[in-house]
Coordinates of C-alpha atoms in Angstrom, one line a residue:
Chain A
M1 CA 0.0 0.0 0.0
N2 CA 1.5 3.3 -1.0
D3 CA 1.3 6.7 0.8
Q4 CA -1.6 8.0 -1.4
T5 CA -3.9 5.1 -0.5
L6 CA -3.1 5.4 3.2
N7 CA -3.9 9.2 3.1
L8 CA -7.1 8.5 1.1
C9 CA -8.3 6.0 3.6
L10 CA -7.5 8.2 6.6
L11 CA -9.4 11.1 4.9
F12 CA -12.3 8.8 4.2
S13 CA -12.5 7.7 7.8
S14 CA -12.2 11.3 9.1
A15 CA -15.0 12.4 6.7
L16 CA -17.2 9.6 7.9
F17 CA -16.4 10.6 11.5
C18 CA -17.4 14.2 10.8
I19 CA -20.6 13.2 9.1
G20 CA -21.5 11.3 12.2
L21 CA -20.5 14.2 14.5
I22 CA -22.6 16.7 12.5
T23 CA -25.6 14.4 12.7
T24 CA -25.1 13.8 16.4
L25 CA -24.9 17.6 17.1
S26 CA -27.6 18.8 14.8
R27 CA -30.5 16.4 14.5
S28 CA -33.3 16.3 17.0
S29 CA -34.4 12.7 16.5
T30 CA -32.9 10.3 19.0
I31 CA -32.7 7.5 16.5
L32 CA -30.6 9.6 14.1
I33 CA -28.3 10.6 17.0
L34 CA -27.7 6.9 17.9
L35 CA -27.0 6.1 14.2
G36 CA -24.5 9.0 14.0
I37 CA -22.7 7.5 17.0
E38 CA -22.6 4.2 15.2
L39 CA -21.1 5.8 12.2
M40 CA -18.4 7.4 14.3
L41 CA -17.5 4.0 15.8
N42 CA -17.4 2.6 12.3
S43 CA -14.9 5.2 11.2
A44 CA -12.6 4.4 14.1
N45 CA -12.8 0.7 13.0
I46 CA -11.7 1.7 9.5
N47 CA -8.6 3.4 11.0
F48 CA -7.7 0.2 13.0
I49 CA -8.0 -2.0 9.9
V50 CA -6.0 0.5 7.7
F51 CA -3.2 0.9 10.2
E52 CA -3.0 -2.9 10.7
R53 CA -2.4 -3.3 7.0
T54 CA 0.2 -0.5 6.9
Q55 CA 2.3 -1.3 10.0
P56 CA 2.0 -5.0 10.5
D57 CA 3.0 -6.7 13.6
V58 CA 3.5 -10.1 12.0
S59 CA 3.0 -12.3 15.0
T60 CA -0.4 -11.0 16.1
S61 CA -3.4 -9.3 14.6
H62 CA -4.3 -6.8 17.3
G63 CA -6.2 -4.4 15.0
T64 CA -8.6 -7.1 13.8
L65 CA -9.3 -8.2 17.4
F66 CA -9.8 -4.6 18.6
V67 CA -12.3 -4.1 15.8
L68 CA -14.1 -7.3 16.8
F69 CA -14.5 -6.0 20.4
T70 CA -15.6 -2.6 19.2
I71 CA -18.3 -4.1 17.0
A72 CA -19.5 -6.1 20.0
I73 CA -19.6 -3.0 22.2
A74 CA -21.3 -1.0 19.5
A75 CA -24.0 -3.7 19.1
S76 CA -24.8 -3.7 22.8
E77 CA -24.8 0.1 22.8
A78 CA -27.3 0.2 20.0
A79 CA -29.6 -2.4 21.8
V80 CA -29.6 -0.4 25.1
G81 CA -29.9 2.9 23.3
L82 CA -32.9 1.8 21.3
A83 CA -34.5 0.3 24.3
L84 CA -34.1 3.6 26.2
L85 CA -35.7 5.3 23.2
I86 CA -38.7 3.0 23.4
A87 CA -39.0 3.7 27.1
L88 CA -38.8 7.4 26.5
F89 CA -41.4 7.2 23.8
K90 CA -43.8 5.3 26.2
H91 CA -43.2 8.0 28.8
Q92 CA -43.8 11.2 26.7
R93 CA -45.1 10.0 23.3
S94 CA -42.2 11.7 21.4
V95 CA -38.6 10.9 20.4
V96 CA -37.5 14.5 20.0
I97 CA -34.5 15.0 22.3
D98 CA -35.4 18.6 23.3
E99 CA -38.5 17.4 24.9
A100 CA -36.7 14.9 27.1
S101 CA -35.8 17.5 29.7
Q102 CA -37.3 16.0 32.9
L103 CA -35.4 13.9 35.4
K104 CA -38.7 13.2 37.3
G105 CA -40.3 9.9 36.3
Chain B
M1 CA -7.7 -1.7 -7.0
N2 CA -7.7 2.1 -6.8
A3 CA -10.9 2.6 -8.9
T4 CA -12.7 0.0 -6.8
L5 CA -11.5 1.8 -3.7
L6 CA -12.6 5.2 -5.0
I7 CA -16.1 4.0 -6.0
T8 CA -16.5 2.3 -2.6
I9 CA -15.5 5.4 -0.7
G10 CA -17.7 7.6 -2.8
V11 CA -20.8 5.4 -2.4
T12 CA -20.2 5.1 1.3
L13 CA -19.8 8.9 1.9
I14 CA -22.6 10.0 -0.3
S15 CA -25.1 7.5 1.1
S16 CA -24.2 8.3 4.7
A17 CA -24.4 12.1 4.1
V18 CA -27.8 11.7 2.3
A19 CA -29.1 9.3 4.9
L20 CA -28.4 11.5 7.8
S21 CA -29.9 14.6 6.3
L22 CA -33.3 13.1 5.2
R23 CA -36.5 13.9 7.1
N24 CA -38.0 10.4 6.6
L25 CA -36.4 8.1 9.2
I26 CA -37.2 4.9 7.4
H27 CA -35.4 6.1 4.3
S28 CA -32.4 7.1 6.5
V29 CA -32.1 3.7 8.0
L30 CA -32.4 2.0 4.6
L31 CA -29.7 4.3 3.1
L32 CA -27.4 3.7 6.1
V33 CA -27.6 0.0 5.1
I34 CA -25.9 0.9 1.9
T35 CA -23.3 2.8 3.9
W36 CA -22.6 -0.3 6.1
I37 CA -22.4 -2.5 3.0
G38 CA -19.9 0.0 1.5
I39 CA -17.8 -0.2 4.7
C40 CA -18.0 -4.0 4.4
A41 CA -16.6 -3.8 0.8
F42 CA -13.9 -1.5 2.1
Y43 CA -12.8 -4.2 4.6
L44 CA -12.9 -6.8 1.8
I45 CA -10.5 -4.6 -0.3
F46 CA -8.1 -4.5 2.6
N47 CA -8.1 -8.3 3.1
A48 CA -10.0 -8.3 6.4
E49 CA -12.6 -10.9 5.5
F50 CA -13.5 -11.9 9.0
I51 CA -14.2 -8.3 10.0
A52 CA -16.1 -7.7 6.8
F53 CA -18.5 -10.5 7.4
T54 CA -18.9 -9.6 11.0
Q55 CA -19.8 -6.1 9.9
L56 CA -22.3 -7.5 7.4
L57 CA -23.9 -9.7 10.1
V58 CA -24.0 -7.2 12.9
Y59 CA -24.7 -3.9 11.2
V60 CA -26.6 -4.9 8.0
G61 CA -28.3 -7.8 9.7
A62 CA -28.9 -6.8 13.3
I63 CA -28.5 -3.1 14.0
S64 CA -30.4 -2.0 10.9
M65 CA -33.4 -4.3 11.9
V66 CA -33.3 -3.0 15.5
A67 CA -33.2 0.6 14.2
L68 CA -36.1 -0.1 11.8
F69 CA -38.2 -1.6 14.6
A70 CA -37.4 1.4 16.8
V71 CA -38.5 3.7 14.0
L72 CA -41.7 1.8 13.4
L73 CA -42.5 1.5 17.1
T74 CA -42.1 5.2 17.8
R75 CA -44.0 6.6 14.9
V76 CA -46.2 9.6 15.5
A77 CA -48.3 11.6 13.1
P78 CA -45.9 13.8 11.1
S79 CA -46.2 17.4 12.1
T80 CA -46.0 19.8 9.2
N81 CA -43.5 22.5 10.3
Q82 CA -40.9 20.9 12.5
R83 CA -37.9 22.8 11.1
N84 CA -38.0 25.9 13.3
K85 CA -35.3 28.5 13.6
Q86 CA -33.6 26.9 16.5
S87 CA -32.8 23.7 14.6
V88 CA -31.4 25.7 11.7
T89 CA -29.1 27.6 14.1
R90 CA -28.0 24.3 15.7
F91 CA -27.4 22.8 12.3
I92 CA -25.1 25.7 11.3
Y93 CA -23.1 25.4 14.5
A94 CA -22.8 21.7 14.0
L95 CA -21.7 22.2 10.5
I96 CA -19.0 24.7 11.6
T97 CA -17.8 22.3 14.3
G98 CA -17.7 19.3 11.9
L99 CA -16.0 21.1 9.0
S100 CA -13.3 22.6 11.3
L101 CA -12.7 19.2 12.9
F102 CA -12.4 17.7 9.4
S103 CA -10.0 20.3 8.2
L104 CA -7.9 19.8 11.3
M105 CA -7.8 16.1 10.8
A106 CA -7.1 16.4 7.0
F107 CA -4.2 18.8 7.8
A108 CA -2.8 16.3 10.3
V109 CA -3.1 13.4 7.9
L110 CA -1.6 15.2 4.9
H111 CA 1.3 16.7 6.9
T112 CA 2.4 13.5 8.7
D113 CA 5.2 11.4 7.3
S114 CA 4.1 7.9 6.6
P115 CA 6.3 5.0 7.9
K116 CA 9.4 4.4 5.8
E117 CA 9.6 0.6 6.0
K118 CA 7.0 -1.1 3.9
V119 CA 6.1 -4.6 4.9
E120 CA 3.2 -6.3 3.4
A121 CA 0.9 -7.5 6.2
L122 CA -0.2 -11.0 6.5
P123 CA -4.0 -11.1 6.4
A124 CA -5.4 -12.3 9.7
T125 CA -7.0 -15.7 9.1
V126 CA -9.9 -17.2 11.0
Y127 CA -7.4 -19.7 12.5
S128 CA -5.1 -17.0 13.9
I129 CA -8.0 -14.9 15.2
G130 CA -9.6 -17.8 16.9
K131 CA -6.2 -18.8 18.4
E132 CA -5.6 -15.4 19.8
L133 CA -9.2 -15.0 21.1
T134 CA -8.9 -18.2 23.1
E135 CA -5.4 -17.7 24.4
E136 CA -4.2 -14.1 24.9
Y137 CA -7.6 -12.4 24.6
A138 CA -9.7 -15.0 26.5
P139 CA -10.5 -12.8 29.5
A140 CA -11.5 -9.9 27.2
L141 CA -13.7 -12.3 25.2
M142 CA -15.5 -13.5 28.4
I143 CA -16.0 -9.9 29.6
T144 CA -17.4 -9.0 26.2
G145 CA -19.8 -12.0 26.4
S146 CA -21.1 -11.1 29.8
L147 CA -21.4 -7.4 28.7
L148 CA -23.5 -8.5 25.8
T149 CA -25.7 -10.7 28.0
L150 CA -26.2 -7.9 30.5
A151 CA -26.9 -5.4 27.8
I152 CA -29.6 -7.6 26.2
L153 CA -31.2 -8.3 29.6
G154 CA -31.2 -4.6 30.5
S155 CA -32.7 -3.5 27.2
V156 CA -35.4 -6.1 27.4
L157 CA -36.2 -4.9 31.0
L158 CA -36.2 -1.2 29.8
A159 CA -38.4 -1.8 26.8
A160 CA -40.8 -4.0 28.7
H161 CA -41.3 -1.8 31.7
S162 CA -44.3 0.4 31.4
P163 CA -45.7 2.3 34.4
Q164 CA -48.4 4.0 32.4
S165 CA -50.1 0.9 31.1
K166 CA -50.9 -0.2 34.7
E167 CA -52.6 3.1 35.4
N168 CA -54.6 3.0 32.1
S169 CA -55.8 -0.6 32.5

């Protein structure tokens, strides 16, 4: 892999991260905020894979294993987040995040 | 390889940007499926087959279905004028933050010297991944398994608990 490909991949993952960040900061729907966080985790995974291919440690494959654990954590985060979303919807009949401003149950 | 890589990157970025800017949540989730398939193709280009199929199973298979169910379970009647002034201001601030972060990262990427020694990496086979998961990473694997179990149990409890339905019935 040459330098250009490495730079291209790193720019790709940073663009994906920024798209996720803009979504998380700007949208008011809780589902889209969660999906933006998933996208940011995905871009971090891309960096792990790209760097593992560029600077190999021949005896082990730490990058691949780290990505595996990240995917597992992201899956459980999505499950808990969407369950919280459904609980919030049951409570106030809306998923707009600005309206979720009460701590009282 | 480069044309394939460019097409994959283009499809992934465009579909994710369009998906996260749409008003219709179902269309967003379905377009994000294309993004996740694009990332899976990216992993396949970089010889990470195991990760690519894990991505396909977990994201395209599971998380998209969970997100679609959440969208369908929390549907309300669409209100006509949701885009008020506050959300436009927030979008502008978010855009400024995201673009400045992107330019910072792009500057850092383009002005960093890449490593001099070029060694072609051995692709991680399923055998080597399994061997490391059961030897060096065995505690981490167990912790991840128990975390997943707890997360699933907790989300079932959260989604099933409904204090209002008791009062109504």
